[in-house]
Tab-separated table of C-alpha atoms in Angstrom:
chain	number	residue	atom	x	y	z
A	291	MET	CA	81.608	109.666	142.027
A	292	GLY	CA	84.483	112.074	142.591
A	293	PHE	CA	87.650	110.794	140.956
A	294	ASP	CA	86.437	107.179	140.870
A	295	GLY	CA	86.928	105.653	137.457
A	296	ILE	CA	89.807	107.989	136.565
A	297	ILE	CA	92.770	105.817	135.635
A	298	GLY	CA	96.202	107.306	136.188
A	299	GLN	CA	97.135	110.904	137.085
A	300	ASP	CA	97.394	109.800	140.739
A	301	ARG	CA	99.648	112.695	141.721
A	302	ILE	CA	97.189	115.275	140.432
A	303	ARG	CA	94.135	113.568	141.898
A	304	ASN	CA	95.760	113.252	145.314
A	305	SER	CA	96.900	116.872	145.283
A	306	LEU	CA	93.416	118.139	144.412
A	307	LEU	CA	91.825	115.965	147.097
A	308	GLU	CA	94.280	117.268	149.694
A	309	SER	CA	93.537	120.863	148.739
A	310	MET	CA	89.811	120.244	149.201
A	311	LYS	CA	90.253	118.425	152.517
A	312	ASN	CA	92.475	121.197	153.876
A	313	GLY	CA	90.348	124.051	152.552
A	314	ARG	CA	93.199	125.335	150.394
A	315	VAL	CA	91.607	125.358	146.983
A	316	GLY	CA	93.180	127.911	144.669
A	317	HIS	CA	91.260	130.500	142.700
A	318	ALA	CA	92.613	129.401	139.306
A	319	TYR	CA	94.148	126.270	137.788
A	320	ILE	CA	95.480	125.178	134.441
A	321	PHE	CA	95.518	121.527	133.407
A	322	THR	CA	98.032	120.905	130.631
A	323	GLY	CA	98.950	117.829	128.650
A	324	PRO	CA	98.501	115.978	125.354
A	325	VAL	CA	95.217	116.088	123.469
A	326	GLY	CA	92.851	113.409	124.776
A	327	ILE	CA	94.744	112.767	128.016
A	328	GLY	CA	91.685	113.532	130.180
A	329	LYS	CA	92.222	117.123	131.286
A	330	ARG	CA	88.626	118.145	130.751
A	331	THR	CA	87.242	115.000	132.382
A	332	LEU	CA	89.320	115.496	135.515
A	333	ALA	CA	88.423	119.200	135.614
A	334	ARG	CA	84.728	118.314	135.612
A	335	ARG	CA	85.219	115.694	138.337
A	336	PHE	CA	87.108	118.246	140.408
A	337	ALA	CA	84.271	120.721	139.962
A	338	GLU	CA	81.619	118.147	140.829
A	339	THR	CA	83.452	117.149	144.009
A	340	LEU	CA	84.201	120.697	145.098
A	341	LEU	CA	80.563	121.754	144.753
A	342	CYS	CA	79.303	118.947	146.996
A	343	PRO	CA	78.591	120.172	150.571
A	344	GLU	CA	78.763	116.533	151.761
A	345	PHE	CA	82.292	115.894	150.472
A	346	ASP	CA	83.820	113.276	152.820
A	347	GLY	CA	87.464	113.792	151.932
A	348	LYS	CA	87.392	111.190	149.164
A	349	ALA	CA	84.397	111.837	146.919
A	350	ASN	CA	81.185	113.770	146.520
A	351	CYS	CA	77.995	112.190	147.883
A	352	GLY	CA	76.166	111.994	144.564
A	353	SER	CA	72.759	112.504	146.164
A	354	CYS	CA	72.592	116.113	147.384
A	355	VAL	CA	70.966	118.851	145.305
A	356	PRO	CA	74.268	120.197	143.849
A	357	CYS	CA	75.363	116.664	142.907
A	358	ARG	CA	72.065	115.791	141.268
A	359	LEU	CA	72.015	119.078	139.379
A	360	PHE	CA	75.614	118.562	138.230
A	361	SER	CA	74.789	115.070	136.958
A	362	SER	CA	71.887	116.473	134.959
A	363	GLY	CA	74.028	119.321	133.609
A	364	THR	CA	71.949	122.030	135.271
A	365	ASN	CA	73.990	123.095	138.302
A	366	PRO	CA	74.022	126.919	138.179
A	367	ASP	CA	77.248	127.033	140.179
A	368	PHE	CA	79.194	125.411	137.336
A	369	SER	CA	79.732	126.893	133.883
A	370	GLU	CA	81.724	125.493	130.975
A	371	LEU	CA	82.641	127.934	128.254
A	372	VAL	CA	81.366	126.781	124.870
A	373	CYS	CA	82.790	128.536	121.837
A	374	GLU	CA	81.758	127.484	118.330
A	375	GLY	CA	84.367	129.585	116.552
A	376	ALA	CA	88.043	128.907	115.984
A	377	SER	CA	89.069	131.244	118.806
A	378	ILE	CA	87.782	132.430	122.167
A	379	GLY	CA	87.262	136.163	122.060
A	380	VAL	CA	86.774	139.002	124.495
A	381	ASP	CA	82.984	138.723	124.420
A	382	GLU	CA	83.055	135.166	125.775
A	383	ILE	CA	85.405	136.178	128.604
A	384	ARG	CA	83.316	139.224	129.477
A	385	LYS	CA	80.249	137.008	129.733
A	386	LEU	CA	82.166	134.747	132.109
A	387	GLN	CA	83.164	137.762	134.196
A	388	ARG	CA	79.545	138.868	134.522
A	389	GLU	CA	78.560	135.400	135.700
A	390	ILE	CA	81.502	135.074	138.056
A	391	SER	CA	80.447	138.158	139.992
A	392	ILE	CA	77.170	136.459	140.997
A	393	LYS	CA	77.421	134.518	144.257
A	394	PRO	CA	76.902	130.731	144.171
A	395	LEU	CA	73.392	129.450	144.755
A	396	TYR	CA	73.904	126.016	146.301
A	397	SER	CA	77.588	125.715	147.208
A	398	SER	CA	80.343	127.777	148.756
A	399	LYS	CA	82.180	127.913	145.424
A	400	LYS	CA	81.343	128.750	141.847
A	401	LEU	CA	83.382	127.050	139.138
A	402	PHE	CA	84.172	128.055	135.577
A	403	LEU	CA	85.822	125.744	133.076
A	404	ILE	CA	87.543	127.091	129.963
A	405	PRO	CA	88.499	124.115	127.749
A	406	ASP	CA	91.204	124.562	125.093
A	407	ALA	CA	92.257	127.842	126.684
A	408	GLU	CA	95.030	128.247	124.129
A	409	ARG	CA	92.284	129.298	121.718
A	410	MET	CA	91.878	132.573	123.630
A	411	THR	CA	92.977	135.610	121.677
A	412	VAL	CA	95.557	137.903	123.251
A	413	GLN	CA	92.785	140.407	123.955
A	414	ALA	CA	90.684	137.703	125.633
A	415	GLN	CA	93.638	136.621	127.777
A	416	ASN	CA	94.285	140.187	128.880
A	417	CYS	CA	90.607	140.534	129.717
A	418	LEU	CA	90.702	137.328	131.798
A	419	LEU	CA	93.832	138.582	133.528
A	420	LYS	CA	91.763	141.191	135.391
A	421	THR	CA	89.722	138.432	137.025
A	422	LEU	CA	92.785	136.318	137.772
A	423	GLU	CA	94.396	139.283	139.533
A	424	GLU	CA	91.317	140.142	141.608
A	425	PRO	CA	89.111	137.050	141.730
A	426	PRO	CA	85.890	136.941	143.759
A	427	ALA	CA	86.422	134.883	146.911
A	428	HIS	CA	83.862	132.294	145.817
A	429	SER	CA	85.243	131.697	142.315
A	430	VAL	CA	87.434	128.926	140.924
A	431	ILE	CA	88.520	129.043	137.269
A	432	ILE	CA	89.929	125.964	135.548
A	433	LEU	CA	91.712	126.259	132.204
A	434	THR	CA	92.725	123.273	130.092
A	435	ALA	CA	95.359	123.554	127.384
A	436	SER	CA	97.364	121.223	125.178
A	437	ASN	CA	99.738	124.034	124.206
A	438	ILE	CA	100.438	126.123	127.280
A	439	ASP	CA	103.043	128.166	125.409
A	440	SER	CA	100.163	129.865	123.592
A	441	LEU	CA	99.122	131.528	126.838
A	442	LEU	CA	100.611	134.798	128.048
A	443	ASP	CA	103.239	134.625	130.769
A	444	THR	CA	101.059	136.899	132.891
A	445	VAL	CA	98.202	134.389	132.693
A	446	ARG	CA	100.417	131.390	133.424
A	447	SER	CA	101.957	133.076	136.439
A	448	ARG	CA	98.572	133.538	138.104
A	449	VAL	CA	97.276	129.966	137.955
A	450	ILE	CA	98.213	126.704	139.646
A	451	ARG	CA	99.585	124.381	136.983
A	452	TYR	CA	99.060	120.639	136.780
A	453	SER	CA	100.858	118.783	134.006
A	454	PHE	CA	99.178	115.555	132.895
A	455	MET	CA	101.480	112.687	131.992
A	456	LYS	CA	100.742	110.022	129.417
A	457	ASN	CA	99.292	106.854	130.897
A	458	THR	CA	101.398	103.750	131.277
A	459	PHE	CA	100.848	100.748	129.038
A	460	ASP	CA	99.234	98.858	131.928
A	461	GLU	CA	96.874	101.768	132.665
A	462	VAL	CA	95.750	101.888	129.049
A	463	CYS	CA	95.181	98.129	129.091
A	464	ARG	CA	93.122	98.438	132.285
A	465	ALA	CA	90.954	101.128	130.725
A	466	LEU	CA	90.340	98.898	127.711
A	467	GLU	CA	89.484	95.946	129.953
A	468	LEU	CA	86.932	98.028	131.846
A	469	ASN	CA	85.350	99.687	128.821
A	470	THR	CA	85.501	97.155	125.987
A	471	ALA	CA	84.921	93.468	125.326
A	472	GLU	CA	88.216	93.055	123.450
A	473	SER	CA	90.357	89.952	123.937
A	474	PRO	CA	93.570	90.234	125.993
A	475	GLU	CA	95.664	89.971	122.825
A	476	ARG	CA	93.648	92.672	121.066
A	477	ILE	CA	93.843	94.909	124.154
A	478	LYS	CA	97.634	94.736	124.163
A	479	LEU	CA	97.747	95.497	120.452
A	480	ILE	CA	95.475	98.533	120.740
A	481	ALA	CA	97.327	99.793	123.817
A	482	SER	CA	100.576	99.637	121.863
A	483	TYR	CA	99.176	102.116	119.336
A	484	ALA	CA	97.525	104.404	121.891
A	485	ASP	CA	100.739	106.238	122.827
A	486	GLY	CA	99.652	106.485	126.457
A	487	ILE	CA	96.344	108.195	125.620
A	488	ILE	CA	93.339	106.280	126.964
A	489	SER	CA	90.821	108.166	124.842
A	490	ARG	CA	92.808	107.239	121.743
A	491	ALA	CA	92.826	103.582	122.801
A	492	LEU	CA	89.054	103.586	123.250
A	493	GLU	CA	88.624	105.296	119.893
A	494	LEU	CA	90.766	102.660	118.174
A	495	ALA	CA	88.882	99.847	119.907
A	496	ASN	CA	85.588	101.165	118.582
A	497	SER	CA	86.884	101.906	115.102
A	498	GLU	CA	86.351	99.573	112.173
A	499	GLU	CA	88.756	101.856	110.322
A	500	PHE	CA	91.629	100.744	112.523
A	501	THR	CA	91.561	97.216	111.117
A	502	ARG	CA	91.409	98.502	107.528
A	503	LEU	CA	94.218	100.987	108.075
A	504	ARG	CA	96.389	98.376	109.716
A	505	GLU	CA	96.038	95.964	106.809
A	506	MET	CA	96.774	98.837	104.454
A	507	ALA	CA	99.959	99.754	106.335
A	508	VAL	CA	101.135	96.129	106.456
A	509	GLU	CA	100.615	95.775	102.714
A	510	THR	CA	102.481	99.033	102.161
A	511	VAL	CA	105.554	97.893	104.088
A	512	LEU	CA	105.599	94.637	102.139
A	513	LYS	CA	105.180	96.333	98.750
A	514	ILE	CA	107.653	99.147	99.283
A	515	ARG	CA	110.665	96.833	99.009
A	516	GLY	CA	111.947	97.033	95.486
A	517	GLY	CA	108.838	98.811	94.275
A	518	SER	CA	108.933	100.607	90.938
A	519	THR	CA	108.490	104.363	90.675
A	520	SER	CA	104.917	103.922	89.449
A	521	GLU	CA	104.131	101.621	92.389
A	522	ILE	CA	105.570	104.156	94.797
A	523	PHE	CA	103.337	106.869	93.396
A	524	ASP	CA	100.318	104.537	93.499
A	525	ILE	CA	100.924	103.939	97.203
A	526	SER	CA	101.417	107.664	97.749
A	527	ARG	CA	98.065	108.395	96.116
A	528	LEU	CA	96.396	105.862	98.392
A	529	TYR	CA	97.881	107.590	101.429
A	530	ASN	CA	96.775	110.925	100.059
A	531	GLU	CA	93.206	109.600	100.040
A	532	ASN	CA	93.625	108.690	103.711
A	533	ARG	CA	95.414	111.835	104.845
A	534	ASP	CA	93.053	112.320	107.806
A	535	GLN	CA	94.351	109.028	109.191
A	536	ILE	CA	98.038	109.606	108.512
A	537	GLU	CA	99.048	109.615	112.185
A	538	ILE	CA	97.818	106.090	112.801
A	539	LEU	CA	99.185	104.896	109.448
A	540	LEU	CA	102.635	106.202	110.351
A	541	ASP	CA	102.345	104.604	113.796
A	542	ILE	CA	101.515	101.217	112.313
A	543	MET	CA	104.303	101.386	109.735
A	544	ALA	CA	106.836	102.395	112.390
A	545	SER	CA	105.690	99.540	114.642
A	546	LEU	CA	106.224	97.014	111.834
A	547	TYR	CA	109.783	98.175	111.183
A	548	ARG	CA	110.336	98.213	114.946
A	549	ASP	CA	109.085	94.614	115.245
A	550	MET	CA	111.374	93.493	112.442
A	551	LEU	CA	114.257	95.173	114.243
A	552	ILE	CA	113.323	93.285	117.426
A	553	VAL	CA	113.369	90.012	115.497
A	554	ARG	CA	116.797	90.774	114.048
A	555	SER	CA	118.127	91.810	117.464
A	556	THR	CA	116.581	89.244	119.809
A	557	ALA	CA	114.176	86.983	117.877
A	558	ASP	CA	111.930	87.320	120.944
A	559	GLU	CA	108.326	87.256	119.730
A	560	ASN	CA	107.107	88.259	123.213
A	561	LYS	CA	108.455	91.752	122.585
A	562	LEU	CA	106.508	92.249	119.377
A	563	ILE	CA	103.697	94.800	119.100
A	564	ASN	CA	102.024	93.128	116.138
A	565	THR	CA	101.938	89.626	117.596
A	566	ASP	CA	99.174	88.503	115.248
A	567	LYS	CA	101.450	89.368	112.313
A	568	LYS	CA	104.499	87.559	113.668
A	569	ASP	CA	104.752	85.210	110.668
A	570	ILE	CA	104.930	88.160	108.280
A	571	ILE	CA	107.420	89.930	110.553
A	572	PHE	CA	109.720	86.911	110.903
A	573	ASN	CA	109.540	86.175	107.169
A	574	ASN	CA	110.605	89.703	106.244
A	575	ALA	CA	112.898	90.820	109.061
A	576	TYR	CA	116.048	89.332	107.567
A	577	ARG	CA	115.381	90.891	104.183
A	578	TYR	CA	116.559	94.146	105.786
A	579	SER	CA	119.784	95.002	107.539
A	580	THR	CA	119.605	96.408	111.057
A	581	GLN	CA	120.748	99.789	109.759
A	582	GLU	CA	118.093	99.821	107.044
A	583	LEU	CA	115.366	99.192	109.616
A	584	ILE	CA	116.665	101.981	111.857
A	585	LYS	CA	116.856	104.398	108.914
A	586	SER	CA	113.316	103.450	107.859
A	587	MET	CA	111.982	104.270	111.308
A	588	ASP	CA	113.862	107.580	111.241
A	589	VAL	CA	112.336	108.469	107.871
A	590	ILE	CA	108.831	107.888	109.236
A	591	GLU	CA	109.469	110.069	112.282
A	592	THR	CA	110.986	112.812	110.133
A	593	THR	CA	107.899	112.737	107.930
A	594	ARG	CA	105.672	112.971	110.993
A	595	LYS	CA	107.547	116.035	112.256
A	596	ASN	CA	107.478	117.694	108.846
A	597	LEU	CA	103.719	117.217	108.543
A	598	LYS	CA	103.193	118.703	111.995
A	599	GLN	CA	105.124	121.737	110.785
A	600	ASN	CA	102.689	122.060	107.865
A	601	ALA	CA	105.010	120.745	105.169
A	602	ASN	CA	103.415	119.922	101.821
A	603	TYR	CA	101.539	116.677	102.459
A	604	GLN	CA	101.774	115.013	99.053
A	605	LEU	CA	105.443	115.860	98.601
A	606	SER	CA	106.303	114.663	102.119
A	607	ILE	CA	104.548	111.323	101.621
A	608	GLU	CA	106.101	110.707	98.198
A	609	LEU	CA	109.544	111.530	99.554
A	610	MET	CA	109.008	109.203	102.510
A	611	PHE	CA	108.158	106.249	100.302
A	612	MET	CA	111.057	106.895	97.943
A	613	ARG	CA	113.455	106.934	100.880
A	614	LEU	CA	111.915	103.817	102.402
A	615	GLU	CA	112.426	102.070	99.080
A	616	GLU	CA	116.061	103.185	99.037
A	617	TYR	CA	116.597	101.671	102.489
A	618	SER	CA	115.325	98.268	101.425
A	619	ASP	CA	117.421	95.333	100.416
A	620	GLY	CA	115.390	94.655	97.291
């Protein structure tokens, strides 16, 4: 299998393949990038390919003992750290170090994957540092992290870093075409909300909640114009009940204001995200000024940032809706 089926990240895939072909595999790597971008998946594919003694320069054979064992999840030359707690402590790293000292059984290398490495405590990172400074010749350690700044400089300086980029719109669409039975129109819609994250696109495609949340967000944008104070608080309470889905709700709301701005600017329906809602968008776009639409989008993004910084949820949402109402023409 190798890297077959991995969409995007061509630069990283090609670099890893070259290192394997030339026998220049490093002793430690860190894969960084947004949550859900595929760091862990690519790390496992890299491990699977590297452990195959029949690697042909492009992919693993899939039929040798190491490949068959890897597919069944029982290859003793590959270990993935599993930590049930909120953080990865010294004990988990010490266990890894004991295992890493044992020579590989079937391959020339022994691989260790530490997902979400930013969860390592400072003590755990310092413990791992000893292995990174003096690694066994047969070992390869792969860290994945969404927040690399949480790792010590001394750890970061001793690993080869690969930064994963968000997928293009076309790449996300291709992934949806290969993995779902959605219509072309639906694929484009879902891809527009995926923010370059294929796993998010697939999650949305398989989610009945997405349709419900989208209708809820559309209704919100329509109601917010000229809404009374009591109506604003009613909407806020509804969003409070759906706080676990606030990211997608904010995305949908922002896309609706963005589409109305497109209509006011160009009237080109081909540039719309919510093409199936074009009648609603065209009917409401001119009820706002261009500046009001821009300010509304800014308010949503400010709210998003505030929530990520752990601002009070209920207060942030209520304030957002009050400001959106102020920026309406009603």
